[in-house]
PDB file of C-alpha atoms and ligand atoms in Angstrom:
ATOM      1  CA  MET A 234       0.000   0.000   0.000  1.00 50.00           C
ATOM      2  CA  PRO A 235       1.342   3.476  -0.787  1.00 60.00           C
ATOM      3  CA  VAL A 236       1.919   6.146   1.833  1.00 82.00           C
ATOM      4  CA  PRO A 237      -1.565   7.219   2.963  1.00 90.00           C
ATOM      5  CA  ALA A 238      -3.358   9.686   0.747  1.00 93.00           C
ATOM      6  CA  PRO A 239      -4.446  12.848   2.541  1.00 95.00           C
ATOM      7  CA  SER A 240      -7.664  12.536   4.533  1.00 96.00           C
ATOM      8  CA  PRO A 241      -9.626  14.916   6.791  1.00 95.00           C
ATOM      9  CA  GLU A 242      -8.927  12.717   9.856  1.00 96.00           C
ATOM     10  CA  SER A 243      -5.173  12.343   9.454  1.00 98.00           C
ATOM     11  CA  SER A 244      -2.224  14.725   9.717  1.00 98.00           C
ATOM     12  CA  ALA A 245       1.365  14.745   8.590  1.00 98.00           C
ATOM     13  CA  VAL A 246       3.899  15.905  11.185  1.00 98.00           C
ATOM     14  CA  VAL A 247       7.021  17.912  10.354  1.00 98.00           C
ATOM     15  CA  THR A 248       9.610  18.740  13.002  1.00 98.00           C
ATOM     16  CA  GLY A 249      11.904  21.700  12.411  1.00 98.00           C
ATOM     17  CA  ALA A 250       9.247  23.272  10.177  1.00 98.00           C
ATOM     18  CA  SER A 251      10.022  26.920  10.946  1.00 98.00           C
ATOM     19  CA  GLN A 252      12.716  27.168   8.242  1.00 97.00           C
ATOM     20  CA  GLY A 253      14.928  25.307   5.799  1.00 97.00           C
ATOM     21  CA  ILE A 254      14.216  21.758   4.679  1.00 97.00           C
ATOM     22  CA  GLY A 255      11.457  21.304   7.284  1.00 98.00           C
ATOM     23  CA  GLU A 256       9.521  24.343   6.086  1.00 98.00           C
ATOM     24  CA  ALA A 257       9.873  23.089   2.498  1.00 98.00           C
ATOM     25  CA  LEU A 258       8.652  19.604   3.506  1.00 98.00           C
ATOM     26  CA  ALA A 259       5.627  21.189   5.190  1.00 98.00           C
ATOM     27  CA  ALA A 260       4.884  23.257   2.068  1.00 98.00           C
ATOM     28  CA  GLU A 261       5.225  20.243  -0.235  1.00 98.00           C
ATOM     29  CA  LEU A 262       2.971  18.107   1.993  1.00 98.00           C
ATOM     30  CA  ALA A 263       0.394  20.914   2.085  1.00 98.00           C
ATOM     31  CA  ALA A 264       0.585  21.208  -1.721  1.00 98.00           C
ATOM     32  CA  ARG A 265      -0.151  17.466  -1.872  1.00 97.00           C
ATOM     33  CA  GLY A 266      -3.254  18.045   0.297  1.00 97.00           C
ATOM     34  CA  HIS A 267      -2.111  16.873   3.742  1.00 98.00           C
ATOM     35  CA  ASN A 268      -3.299  18.510   6.947  1.00 98.00           C
ATOM     36  CA  LEU A 269      -0.287  19.250   9.086  1.00 98.00           C
ATOM     37  CA  ILE A 270       1.117  19.441  12.592  1.00 98.00           C
ATOM     38  CA  ILE A 271       4.247  21.586  12.408  1.00 98.00           C
ATOM     39  CA  THR A 272       6.752  21.922  15.230  1.00 98.00           C
ATOM     40  CA  ALA A 273       9.864  23.911  16.162  1.00 98.00           C
ATOM     41  CA  ARG A 274      10.692  26.248  19.057  1.00 98.00           C
ATOM     42  CA  ARG A 275       9.719  29.611  17.495  1.00 98.00           C
ATOM     43  CA  GLU A 276       5.950  29.732  17.827  1.00 98.00           C
ATOM     44  CA  ASP A 277       5.503  33.076  16.026  1.00 98.00           C
ATOM     45  CA  VAL A 278       7.389  31.823  12.962  1.00 98.00           C
ATOM     46  CA  LEU A 279       5.401  28.581  12.940  1.00 98.00           C
ATOM     47  CA  HIS A 280       2.133  30.554  12.991  1.00 98.00           C
ATOM     48  CA  GLU A 281       3.318  32.581   9.994  1.00 98.00           C
ATOM     49  CA  VAL A 282       4.159  29.353   8.117  1.00 98.00           C
ATOM     50  CA  ALA A 283       0.803  27.830   9.099  1.00 98.00           C
ATOM     51  CA  ALA A 284      -1.195  30.865   7.945  1.00 98.00           C
ATOM     52  CA  ARG A 285       0.650  30.938   4.623  1.00 98.00           C
ATOM     53  CA  LEU A 286       0.066  27.221   3.944  1.00 98.00           C
ATOM     54  CA  THR A 287      -3.608  27.332   4.939  1.00 98.00           C
ATOM     55  CA  GLU A 288      -4.211  30.338   2.728  1.00 98.00           C
ATOM     56  CA  ARG A 289      -2.374  28.841  -0.239  1.00 98.00           C
ATOM     57  CA  TYR A 290      -3.500  25.201  -0.049  1.00 98.00           C
ATOM     58  CA  GLY A 291      -6.636  25.197   2.138  1.00 98.00           C
ATOM     59  CA  VAL A 292      -5.239  22.608   4.571  1.00 98.00           C
ATOM     60  CA  THR A 293      -5.493  22.657   8.374  1.00 98.00           C
ATOM     61  CA  VAL A 294      -2.145  23.391  10.014  1.00 98.00           C
ATOM     62  CA  GLU A 295      -1.715  22.929  13.772  1.00 98.00           C
ATOM     63  CA  VAL A 296       1.261  24.521  15.494  1.00 98.00           C
ATOM     64  CA  ARG A 297       3.176  22.909  18.356  1.00 98.00           C
ATOM     65  CA  ALA A 298       5.964  25.024  19.804  1.00 98.00           C
ATOM     66  CA  VAL A 299       8.277  22.399  21.321  1.00 98.00           C
ATOM     67  CA  ASP A 300      11.922  22.297  22.325  1.00 98.00           C
ATOM     68  CA  LEU A 301      12.722  18.741  21.235  1.00 98.00           C
ATOM     69  CA  ALA A 302      15.992  18.830  23.174  1.00 98.00           C
ATOM     70  CA  ASP A 303      13.946  19.088  26.383  1.00 98.00           C
ATOM     71  CA  PRO A 304      12.863  15.615  27.556  1.00 98.00           C
ATOM     72  CA  ALA A 305       9.627  16.830  29.195  1.00 98.00           C
ATOM     73  CA  GLU A 306       8.505  18.915  26.189  1.00 98.00           C
ATOM     74  CA  ARG A 307       9.463  16.099  23.829  1.00 98.00           C
ATOM     75  CA  ALA A 308       7.486  13.567  25.880  1.00 98.00           C
ATOM     76  CA  ARG A 309       4.404  15.834  25.803  1.00 98.00           C
ATOM     77  CA  LEU A 310       4.499  15.971  22.001  1.00 98.00           C
ATOM     78  CA  ALA A 311       5.166  12.232  21.712  1.00 98.00           C
ATOM     79  CA  ASP A 312       2.228  11.463  24.020  1.00 98.00           C
ATOM     80  CA  GLU A 313      -0.080  13.580  21.885  1.00 98.00           C
ATOM     81  CA  LEU A 314       1.116  12.075  18.590  1.00 98.00           C
ATOM     82  CA  ALA A 315       0.581   8.555  19.961  1.00 98.00           C
ATOM     83  CA  THR A 316      -3.148   9.344  20.274  1.00 98.00           C
ATOM     84  CA  ARG A 317      -3.516  10.982  16.831  1.00 98.00           C
ATOM     85  CA  ASP A 318      -3.976   9.579  13.310  1.00 98.00           C
ATOM     86  CA  ILE A 319      -0.546  10.431  11.915  1.00 98.00           C
ATOM     87  CA  SER A 320      -0.172   9.535   8.249  1.00 98.00           C
ATOM     88  CA  ILE A 321       3.394  10.809   7.778  1.00 98.00           C
ATOM     89  CA  LEU A 322       6.155  11.771  10.208  1.00 98.00           C
ATOM     90  CA  CYS A 323       9.029  13.874   8.916  1.00 98.00           C
ATOM     91  CA  ALA A 324      11.559  13.673  11.773  1.00 98.00           C
ATOM     92  CA  ASN A 325      13.634  16.497  10.426  1.00 98.00           C
ATOM     93  CA  ALA A 326      14.729  18.941  13.160  1.00 98.00           C
ATOM     94  CA  GLY A 327      18.459  18.872  13.754  1.00 98.00           C
ATOM     95  CA  THR A 328      21.399  21.122  14.562  1.00 97.00           C
ATOM     96  CA  ALA A 329      25.152  20.919  14.034  1.00 96.00           C
ATOM     97  CA  THR A 330      28.249  22.286  15.746  1.00 96.00           C
ATOM     98  CA  PHE A 331      31.759  22.603  14.342  1.00 94.00           C
ATOM     99  CA  GLY A 332      35.149  22.513  16.049  1.00 95.00           C
ATOM    100  CA  PRO A 333      36.966  20.259  18.516  1.00 96.00           C
ATOM    101  CA  LEU A 334      34.594  18.765  21.098  1.00 97.00           C
ATOM    102  CA  SER A 335      36.810  19.902  23.978  1.00 97.00           C
ATOM    103  CA  ARG A 336      36.271  23.540  22.975  1.00 96.00           C
ATOM    104  CA  LEU A 337      32.515  23.377  22.429  1.00 97.00           C
ATOM    105  CA  ASP A 338      29.835  24.130  25.031  1.00 98.00           C
ATOM    106  CA  PRO A 339      29.045  20.805  26.777  1.00 98.00           C
ATOM    107  CA  ALA A 340      25.408  21.783  27.332  1.00 98.00           C
ATOM    108  CA  ALA A 341      24.925  22.535  23.624  1.00 98.00           C
ATOM    109  CA  GLU A 342      26.568  19.230  22.658  1.00 98.00           C
ATOM    110  CA  LYS A 343      24.237  17.318  25.005  1.00 98.00           C
ATOM    111  CA  ALA A 344      21.234  19.212  23.623  1.00 98.00           C
ATOM    112  CA  GLN A 345      22.319  18.263  20.109  1.00 98.00           C
ATOM    113  CA  VAL A 346      22.230  14.565  21.052  1.00 98.00           C
ATOM    114  CA  GLN A 347      18.793  14.995  22.635  1.00 98.00           C
ATOM    115  CA  LEU A 348      17.459  16.709  19.505  1.00 98.00           C
ATOM    116  CA  ASN A 349      19.183  14.793  16.705  1.00 98.00           C
ATOM    117  CA  VAL A 350      18.882  11.328  18.269  1.00 98.00           C
ATOM    118  CA  LEU A 351      16.010  11.252  20.772  1.00 98.00           C
ATOM    119  CA  GLY A 352      13.981  13.816  18.828  1.00 98.00           C
ATOM    120  CA  VAL A 353      13.859  11.206  16.076  1.00 98.00           C
ATOM    121  CA  HIS A 354      13.653   8.028  18.172  1.00 98.00           C
ATOM    122  CA  ASP A 355      10.936   9.150  20.609  1.00 98.00           C
ATOM    123  CA  LEU A 356       8.632  10.448  17.882  1.00 98.00           C
ATOM    124  CA  VAL A 357       9.028   7.349  15.724  1.00 99.00           C
ATOM    125  CA  LEU A 358       8.210   5.183  18.753  1.00 98.00           C
ATOM    126  CA  ALA A 359       5.123   7.328  19.358  1.00 98.00           C
ATOM    127  CA  VAL A 360       3.622   7.117  15.854  1.00 98.00           C
ATOM    128  CA  LEU A 361       4.665   3.608  14.815  1.00 98.00           C
ATOM    129  CA  PRO A 362       1.999   1.563  16.701  1.00 98.00           C
ATOM    130  CA  GLY A 363      -0.831   3.576  15.101  1.00 98.00           C
ATOM    131  CA  MET A 364       0.695   3.289  11.639  1.00 98.00           C
ATOM    132  CA  LEU A 365       1.091  -0.476  12.047  1.00 98.00           C
ATOM    133  CA  ALA A 366      -2.496  -0.834  13.270  1.00 98.00           C
ATOM    134  CA  ARG A 367      -3.721   1.122  10.223  1.00 97.00           C
ATOM    135  CA  LYS A 368      -1.280  -0.794   7.975  1.00 97.00           C
ATOM    136  CA  ALA A 369      -0.269   2.524   6.434  1.00 97.00           C
ATOM    137  CA  GLY A 370       2.172   5.280   7.166  1.00 98.00           C
ATOM    138  CA  GLY A 371       5.298   7.093   6.080  1.00 98.00           C
ATOM    139  CA  ILE A 372       8.356   7.983   8.141  1.00 98.00           C
ATOM    140  CA  LEU A 373      10.947  10.298   6.603  1.00 98.00           C
ATOM    141  CA  ILE A 374      14.083  10.764   8.694  1.00 98.00           C
ATOM    142  CA  SER A 375      16.516  13.608   7.997  1.00 98.00           C
ATOM    143  CA  GLY A 376      19.955  12.075   8.470  1.00 98.00           C
ATOM    144  CA  SER A 377      22.971  13.325   6.566  1.00 95.00           C
ATOM    145  CA  ALA A 378      25.907  12.382   4.384  1.00 93.00           C
ATOM    146  CA  ALA A 379      27.807  13.464   7.524  1.00 93.00           C
ATOM    147  CA  GLY A 380      26.524  10.297   9.183  1.00 95.00           C
ATOM    148  CA  ASN A 381      28.318   8.012   6.735  1.00 93.00           C
ATOM    149  CA  SER A 382      31.796   8.280   8.220  1.00 90.00           C
ATOM    150  CA  PRO A 383      33.838   9.857  11.044  1.00 93.00           C
ATOM    151  CA  ILE A 384      34.233  13.660  10.900  1.00 94.00           C
ATOM    152  CA  PRO A 385      36.783  15.200  13.280  1.00 95.00           C
ATOM    153  CA  ASN A 386      35.672  18.702  14.346  1.00 95.00           C
ATOM    154  CA  ASN A 387      32.042  17.689  13.818  1.00 95.00           C
ATOM    155  CA  ALA A 388      32.017  14.681  16.155  1.00 97.00           C
ATOM    156  CA  THR A 389      28.657  15.058  17.885  1.00 98.00           C
ATOM    157  CA  TYR A 390      26.807  15.895  14.683  1.00 97.00           C
ATOM    158  CA  ALA A 391      28.423  13.116  12.638  1.00 97.00           C
ATOM    159  CA  ALA A 392      27.668  10.570  15.378  1.00 98.00           C
ATOM    160  CA  THR A 393      24.047  11.664  15.785  1.00 98.00           C
ATOM    161  CA  LYS A 394      23.543  11.486  12.034  1.00 98.00           C
ATOM    162  CA  ALA A 395      25.134   8.018  11.976  1.00 97.00           C
ATOM    163  CA  PHE A 396      22.357   7.096  14.415  1.00 98.00           C
ATOM    164  CA  ALA A 397      19.679   8.652  12.184  1.00 98.00           C
ATOM    165  CA  ASN A 398      21.030   6.972   9.034  1.00 98.00           C
ATOM    166  CA  THR A 399      21.385   3.517  10.579  1.00 98.00           C
ATOM    167  CA  PHE A 400      18.119   3.699  12.525  1.00 98.00           C
ATOM    168  CA  SER A 401      16.139   4.686   9.430  1.00 98.00           C
ATOM    169  CA  GLU A 402      17.576   2.030   7.148  1.00 98.00           C
ATOM    170  CA  SER A 403      17.338  -0.693   9.830  1.00 98.00           C
ATOM    171  CA  LEU A 404      13.723   0.143  10.653  1.00 98.00           C
ATOM    172  CA  ARG A 405      12.785   0.115   6.978  1.00 98.00           C
ATOM    173  CA  GLY A 406      14.056  -3.477   6.777  1.00 97.00           C
ATOM    174  CA  GLU A 407      11.869  -4.502   9.725  1.00 97.00           C
ATOM    175  CA  LEU A 408       8.740  -2.908   8.300  1.00 98.00           C
ATOM    176  CA  ARG A 409       8.776  -4.506   4.864  1.00 95.00           C
ATOM    177  CA  GLY A 410       5.248  -5.671   4.004  1.00 95.00           C
ATOM    178  CA  THR A 411       3.554  -3.796   6.872  1.00 97.00           C
ATOM    179  CA  GLY A 412       2.350  -0.851   4.788  1.00 97.00           C
ATOM    180  CA  VAL A 413       4.655   1.538   6.649  1.00 98.00           C
ATOM    181  CA  HIS A 414       7.312   3.162   4.483  1.00 98.00           C
ATOM    182  CA  VAL A 415      10.597   4.468   5.921  1.00 98.00           C
ATOM    183  CA  THR A 416      12.947   6.655   3.900  1.00 98.00           C
ATOM    184  CA  LEU A 417      16.203   8.299   4.882  1.00 98.00           C
ATOM    185  CA  LEU A 418      17.033  11.746   3.550  1.00 98.00           C
ATOM    186  CA  ALA A 419      20.854  11.856   3.615  1.00 96.00           C
ATOM    187  CA  PRO A 420      21.953  15.065   1.914  1.00 93.00           C
ATOM    188  CA  GLY A 421      25.269  16.765   1.673  1.00 86.00           C
ATOM    189  CA  PRO A 422      24.979  20.558   1.623  1.00 84.00           C
ATOM    190  CA  VAL A 423      21.485  21.911   0.893  1.00 88.00           C
ATOM    191  CA  ARG A 424      21.251  25.672   0.511  1.00 84.00           C
ATOM    192  CA  THR A 425      18.655  26.868   3.008  1.00 82.00           C
ATOM    193  CA  GLU A 426      19.250  30.542   2.180  1.00 79.00           C
ATOM    194  CA  ILE A 427      21.381  32.524  -0.260  1.00 72.00           C
ATOM    195  CA  PRO A 428      24.210  34.180   1.728  1.00 72.00           C
ATOM    196  CA  GLU A 429      24.514  37.968   1.735  1.00 74.00           C
ATOM    197  CA  PRO A 430      27.536  39.294  -0.185  1.00 69.00           C
ATOM    198  CA  GLY A 431      30.628  39.006   2.035  1.00 72.00           C
ATOM    199  CA  GLU A 432      28.884  36.584   4.432  1.00 72.00           C
ATOM    200  CA  ALA A 433      29.437  33.346   2.513  1.00 71.00           C
ATOM    201  CA  SER A 434      30.638  30.470   4.714  1.00 72.00           C
ATOM    202  CA  LEU A 435      33.560  28.249   3.737  1.00 68.00           C
ATOM    203  CA  VAL A 436      31.085  25.674   2.378  1.00 71.00           C
ATOM    204  CA  ASP A 437      29.346  28.400   0.339  1.00 73.00           C
ATOM    205  CA  ARG A 438      32.697  29.389  -1.132  1.00 71.00           C
ATOM    206  CA  LEU A 439      33.833  25.807  -1.796  1.00 70.00           C
ATOM    207  CA  ILE A 440      30.729  24.706  -3.695  1.00 73.00           C
ATOM    208  CA  PRO A 441      29.922  26.524  -6.958  1.00 73.00           C
ATOM    209  CA  ASP A 442      26.370  27.821  -7.368  1.00 74.00           C
ATOM    210  CA  PHE A 443      25.316  25.258  -9.969  1.00 73.00           C
ATOM    211  CA  LEU A 444      26.077  22.362  -7.587  1.00 78.00           C
ATOM    212  CA  TRP A 445      23.804  23.646  -4.802  1.00 82.00           C
ATOM    213  CA  ILE A 446      20.323  22.175  -4.530  1.00 88.00           C
ATOM    214  CA  SER A 447      17.319  23.969  -3.095  1.00 92.00           C
ATOM    215  CA  VAL A 448      15.217  22.995  -0.092  1.00 96.00           C
ATOM    216  CA  GLU A 449      12.144  22.845  -2.347  1.00 96.00           C
ATOM    217  CA  HIS A 450      13.774  20.317  -4.695  1.00 95.00           C
ATOM    218  CA  THR A 451      15.044  18.334  -1.692  1.00 96.00           C
ATOM    219  CA  ALA A 452      11.537  18.205  -0.214  1.00 98.00           C
ATOM    220  CA  GLN A 453       9.978  17.018  -3.492  1.00 97.00           C
ATOM    221  CA  LEU A 454      12.586  14.276  -3.990  1.00 97.00           C
ATOM    222  CA  SER A 455      12.228  13.177  -0.364  1.00 98.00           C
ATOM    223  CA  LEU A 456       8.453  12.832  -0.458  1.00 98.00           C
ATOM    224  CA  ASP A 457       8.549  11.125  -3.880  1.00 98.00           C
ATOM    225  CA  GLY A 458      11.140   8.738  -2.403  1.00 98.00           C
ATOM    226  CA  LEU A 459       8.918   8.077   0.620  1.00 98.00           C
ATOM    227  CA  GLU A 460       5.966   7.245  -1.669  1.00 97.00           C
ATOM    228  CA  ARG A 461       8.138   4.619  -3.377  1.00 96.00           C
ATOM    229  CA  ASN A 462       9.563   3.387  -0.030  1.00 96.00           C
ATOM    230  CA  LYS A 463      13.046   4.277  -1.251  1.00 97.00           C
ATOM    231  CA  MET A 464      15.713   3.341   1.267  1.00 97.00           C
ATOM    232  CA  ARG A 465      17.727   6.544   0.950  1.00 97.00           C
ATOM    233  CA  VAL A 466      17.315   9.842  -0.884  1.00 97.00           C
ATOM    234  CA  VAL A 467      20.615  11.576  -1.686  1.00 95.00           C
ATOM    235  CA  PRO A 468      19.755  14.788  -3.524  1.00 92.00           C
ATOM    236  CA  GLY A 469      22.181  16.463  -5.920  1.00 86.00           C
ATOM    237  CA  LEU A 470      25.619  15.763  -7.337  1.00 86.00           C
ATOM    238  CA  THR A 471      27.609  17.062  -4.345  1.00 83.00           C
ATOM    239  CA  SER A 472      25.681  14.835  -1.939  1.00 84.00           C
ATOM    240  CA  LYS A 473      26.106  11.822  -4.218  1.00 88.00           C
ATOM    241  CA  ALA A 474      29.854  12.439  -4.566  1.00 84.00           C
ATOM    242  CA  MET A 475      30.212  12.758  -0.758  1.00 82.00           C
ATOM    243  CA  SER A 476      28.303   9.514  -0.260  1.00 84.00           C
ATOM    244  CA  VAL A 477      30.407   7.622  -2.780  1.00 84.00           C
ATOM    245  CA  ALA A 478      33.652   8.963  -1.255  1.00 82.00           C
ATOM    246  CA  SER A 479      32.619   8.015   2.290  1.00 82.00           C
ATOM    247  CA  GLY A 480      31.226   4.651   1.150  1.00 80.00           C
ATOM    248  CA  TYR A 481      34.191   3.390  -0.838  1.00 81.00           C
ATOM    249  CA  ALA A 482      37.361   5.219   0.243  1.00 82.00           C
ATOM    250  CA  PRO A 483      39.211   3.854   3.311  1.00 85.00           C
ATOM    251  CA  ARG A 484      38.269   5.709   6.515  1.00 86.00           C
ATOM    252  CA  SER A 485      41.930   6.134   7.480  1.00 87.00           C
ATOM    253  CA  ILE A 486      42.470   8.213   4.337  1.00 85.00           C
ATOM    254  CA  VAL A 487      39.201  10.166   4.183  1.00 84.00           C
ATOM    255  CA  THR A 488      38.922  11.026   7.917  1.00 89.00           C
ATOM    256  CA  PRO A 489      41.972  13.337   8.223  1.00 87.00           C
ATOM    257  CA  ILE A 490      41.088  15.134   4.969  1.00 85.00           C
ATOM    258  CA  VAL A 491      37.502  15.744   6.021  1.00 86.00           C
ATOM    259  CA  GLY A 492      38.683  16.700   9.519  1.00 88.00           C
ATOM    260  CA  THR A 493      40.899  19.428   8.068  1.00 87.00           C
ATOM    261  CA  VAL A 494      37.984  20.947   6.127  1.00 81.00           C
ATOM    262  CA  TYR A 495      35.719  20.854   9.199  1.00 86.00           C
ATOM    263  CA  LYS A 496      38.469  22.400  11.345  1.00 85.00           C
ATOM    264  CA  LYS A 497      38.142  25.475   9.126  1.00 82.00           C
ATOM    265  CA  LEU A 498      34.341  25.359   9.510  1.00 81.00           C
ATOM    266  CA  GLY A 499      34.958  25.478  13.267  1.00 78.00           C
ATOM    267  CA  GLY A 500      36.797  28.761  12.804  1.00 73.00           C
ATOM    268  CA  ASP A 501      40.444  27.571  12.843  1.00 76.00           C
TER     269      ASP A 501
HETATM  270  N1  LIG B 183      20.917  21.988   5.082  1.00 82.18           N
HETATM  271  C1  LIG B 183      21.843  21.077   4.899  1.00 82.18           C
HETATM  272  O1  LIG B 183      22.843  21.311   4.197  1.00 82.18           O
HETATM  273  C2  LIG B 183      21.726  19.704   5.512  1.00 82.18           C
HETATM  274  C3  LIG B 183      22.609  18.699   5.094  1.00 82.18           C
HETATM  275  C4  LIG B 183      22.502  17.439   5.663  1.00 82.18           C
HETATM  276  C5  LIG B 183      21.531  17.169   6.607  1.00 82.18           C
HETATM  277  N2  LIG B 183      20.681  18.164   7.003  1.00 82.18           N
HETATM  278  C6  LIG B 183      19.698  17.824   8.050  1.00 82.18           C
HETATM  279  O2  LIG B 183      18.409  18.196   7.604  1.00 82.18           O
HETATM  280  C7  LIG B 183      17.635  18.688   8.705  1.00 82.18           C
HETATM  281  C8  LIG B 183      17.150  20.103   8.390  1.00 82.18           C
HETATM  282  O3  LIG B 183      18.271  20.908   8.089  1.00 82.18           O
HETATM  283  P1  LIG B 183      18.152  22.466   7.760  1.00 82.18           P
HETATM  284  O4  LIG B 183      19.434  22.894   7.158  1.00 82.18           O
HETATM  285  O5  LIG B 183      16.863  22.728   7.085  1.00 82.18           O
HETATM  286  O6  LIG B 183      18.105  23.040   9.260  1.00 82.18           O
HETATM  287  P2  LIG B 183      17.899  24.539   9.761  1.00 82.18           P
HETATM  288  O7  LIG B 183      17.635  25.460   8.618  1.00 82.18           O
HETATM  289  O8  LIG B 183      19.003  24.851  10.707  1.00 82.18           O
HETATM  290  O9  LIG B 183      16.542  24.398  10.603  1.00 82.18           O
HETATM  291  C9  LIG B 183      16.520  23.605  11.754  1.00 82.18           C
HETATM  292  C10 LIG B 183      15.081  23.471  12.207  1.00 82.18           C
HETATM  293  O10 LIG B 183      15.067  22.748  13.442  1.00 82.18           O
HETATM  294  C11 LIG B 183      14.418  23.520  14.455  1.00 82.18           C
HETATM  295  N3  LIG B 183      15.084  23.282  15.726  1.00 82.18           N
HETATM  296  C12 LIG B 183      16.371  23.586  16.072  1.00 82.18           C
HETATM  297  N4  LIG B 183      16.596  23.260  17.345  1.00 82.18           N
HETATM  298  C13 LIG B 183      15.427  22.755  17.820  1.00 82.18           C
HETATM  299  C14 LIG B 183      15.013  22.255  19.093  1.00 82.18           C
HETATM  300  N5  LIG B 183      15.849  22.225  20.141  1.00 82.18           N
HETATM  301  N6  LIG B 183      13.744  21.793  19.224  1.00 82.18           N
HETATM  302  C15 LIG B 183      12.892  21.837  18.177  1.00 82.18           C
HETATM  303  N7  LIG B 183      13.207  22.298  16.966  1.00 82.18           N
HETATM  304  C16 LIG B 183      14.463  22.751  16.799  1.00 82.18           C
HETATM  305  C17 LIG B 183      14.578  24.974  13.987  1.00 82.18           C
HETATM  306  O11 LIG B 183      13.523  25.795  14.437  1.00 82.18           O
HETATM  307  P3  LIG B 183      13.543  26.704  15.771  1.00 82.18           P
HETATM  308  O12 LIG B 183      14.842  27.451  15.755  1.00 82.18           O
HETATM  309  O13 LIG B 183      12.352  27.563  15.592  1.00 82.18           O
HETATM  310  O14 LIG B 183      13.415  25.737  16.899  1.00 82.18           O
HETATM  311  C18 LIG B 183      14.436  24.811  12.474  1.00 82.18           C
HETATM  312  O15 LIG B 183      13.074  24.760  12.111  1.00 82.18           O
HETATM  313  C19 LIG B 183      18.553  18.625   9.929  1.00 82.18           C
HETATM  314  O16 LIG B 183      18.311  17.437  10.633  1.00 82.18           O
HETATM  315  C20 LIG B 183      19.937  18.619   9.322  1.00 82.18           C
HETATM  316  O17 LIG B 183      20.884  18.000  10.155  1.00 82.18           O
HETATM  317  C21 LIG B 183      20.755  19.420   6.480  1.00 82.18           C
END
């Protein structure tokens, strides 16, 4: 059975929907007729997104302002989702830090693990029983090409995305034949906004304009991939090249090279 068609009773959930890939996923789901529950921390921004999508596509959009790095807030959202008819979960919210772990803020590193790992795991655990009972559902997990191999100076992020990548692809294998699709979105760099002149990051400067892919294109490919129960969506040439390099080149060679690039991203 395909991922559930939109219905008045069901909703698709997008975490990290206040900007970037999450906002684009919410817009693409709304364009495909799904009612939505959108979450992030900034409630005012979420309400602006919700109003825009309702006006443009006529769908119902509920806003949940939740800090997914906070166990109590996360549990409240998970408890609600477990009681709702959730057709699609896009577990997308995530953050990254750059630089040597010993120099980063320990609290922010711990919050990153809570968000990138448990923000995915807890919500999947919440919606999965209902999807299995209905024999229909779609789970899209935003991992990363960064989760394919070790990345010095990006250790917490790379490790949390290794969790997301492996969890998504493992779960998909378990759910074959149940009607529940699971797809991993594992991009390399996706341009969430065009940098102002003079404010381009190292990554912006390293990757020429024609190799960047947009959040809108990423969202379309991801949801098309979920419909087909694709194991992994890797959008764009840069992402594909990163995935091939990390998949086939020996870790002992790739790791120091990548670590040097990420050291610069950390400001060194
Ligand atoms: N863009 C890329 O190049 C790229 C590449 C590979 C993988 N990814 C992955 O794709 C996903 C989306 O990336 P993006 O670039 O679109 O991210 P982004 O633009 O930085 O947006 C992150 C989203 O997560 C929300 N968020 C951050 N901290 C949160 C928290 N503690 N609790 C709840 N929500 C929180 C943010 O909203 P609030 O600030 O309002 O909370 C925002 O909506 C992430 O998982 C990222 O790791 C992105």
